[in-house]
Amino acid sequence: MQTMTMDKPKAPKASPAPRNGVDTPTLLATINAVGAQPELAKFQFRAQSRWISGTHSRSTVSGFFGAGGEHSHKKAFDYDSDHPAVLCGADHGPTPVEHLLHALAGCLTAGIGNIAAVRGITLHEVVSTVEGDIDLQGILGLSEEVRNGYQGIRISFRISGDAPAEKLRELVEQSRRRSAVFDVLTNGVPVTLEVAA
Amino acid sequence: MQTMTMDKPKAPKASPAPRNGVDTPTLLATINAVGAQPELAKFQFRAQSRWISGTHSRSTVSGFFGAGGEHSHKKAFDYDSDHPAVLCGADHGPTPVEHLLHALAGCLTAGIGNIAAVRGITLHEVVSTVEGDIDLQGILGLSEEVRNGYQGIRISFRISGDAPAEKLRELVEQSRRRSAVFDVLTNGVPVTLEVAA
């Protein structure tokens, strides 16, 4: 990501001043620190989940490992998941597949904020809509030809800021290239499952 | 999913009585209705997202299409995503990759609730822990050999109920076989991205 280095500052656009709510100097210093000490880059994120009733469960996200040590979020974040009434659930939360969609939007949007700051672009607005198409014949066991998960996901961004449209589009493209969620969703990831019963 | 059909009821264990908070008769009737009219199985889930500041964004999940028409959740669900302080964020919410982890737990747990009800097993407890390992040299642009996303995810279940351990483990395994999120995370999904700037 040579665009994130400070090799060729082009004042004023490439100035690493704080921008968009991003402490750009600290962000760049962090990247340099990890570059010098790659073991700092190893992170482990976690969630705990508990079944409540029917298809309703609640997850908690609180601690994680990274940058050589244990961390806690400022507070524990709790999330409910459920199925809606039309799928015989009690609708106490979104379906788990809806949680996937906002994770994708959140990841790409965070990247846009950081990359714009490093590139000296002030953002005015970034909004997105994510849609996922799924044929429930898979999870309902009605067809062996239909996959369980989404058949496709589309995300549409509207972005405005103090740069030409082409530069704004490049922010989204660079964020896509460096998005952890986009990578996992498009390329898959090994998942191992253990059960104590 | 022949285990979900009513072809061979074995009273009392296979009784389709409501159980675990699942309205089992309605669930089975729904599956039968979709089997008779497969177009009812086509769903589209959605999320809208708006950048707030830095790496902080907020998503809303409210409406979806399915079973032949538009639906709204009982309420709109809002979720914040951010980066933690150690990654130069303001920690207003979990990272997007943490949202992925609880989505996985929520999907597998919902399936366990439904499948146990259909199999006549009363659940006492289902808890899980999800861990995802990620090397941030990918997203920080420090290495072209390191992927952006998780290198691996592990989910560990503890489950108890009124059935032998082997039957309880089979619930988890059947849920994995029919999980939309497990499918998407392990096999990937095509994601298309559009930008209006």
Coordinates of N, CA and C in Angstrom, one line a residue, chain A residues 13 22 41 44 51 61 110 125 130-131 134 172 175 194 196:
Chain A
K13 N -2.2 18.3 -0.5 CA -3.2 17.2 -0.5 C -2.7 16.0 0.3
V22 N -9.7 11.3 11.7 CA -8.6 10.3 11.7 C -7.3 11.1 12.2
A41 N 1.5 -7.2 14.5 CA 0.4 -7.3 13.6 C -0.5 -8.4 13.9
Q44 N -6.1 -11.3 17.6 CA -7.2 -12.4 17.7 C -8.4 -11.7 18.2
W51 N -27.4 -19.1 23.6 CA -28.7 -19.3 23.1 C -29.7 -18.8 24.2
V61 N -19.1 -9.0 22.5 CA -17.8 -8.8 22.0 C -17.1 -7.8 23.0
A110 N -14.7 2.1 7.0 CA -13.6 2.5 7.9 C -12.3 2.7 7.0
E125 N -19.5 13.0 2.8 CA -20.5 11.9 3.1 C -20.1 10.6 2.4
V130 N -26.3 -2.3 1.1 CA -25.8 -3.7 0.9 C -27.0 -4.5 0.7
E131 N -27.0 -5.4 -0.3 CA -28.1 -6.3 -0.6 C -27.5 -7.7 -0.8
I134 N -30.6 -14.6 -1.3 CA -30.4 -15.9 -0.8 C -31.7 -16.7 -1.1
V172 N -12.6 4.2 -2.6 CA -13.4 3.1 -2.4 C -12.7 1.8 -2.9
S175 N -9.9 0.9 -0.6 CA -10.4 0.3 0.6 C -10.8 -1.2 0.3
E194 N -15.7 -27.1 17.2 CA -15.6 -28.1 18.3 C -16.9 -28.1 19.1
A196 N -18.4 -29.6 22.9 CA -18.4 -30.3 24.2 C -19.8 -30.5 24.6

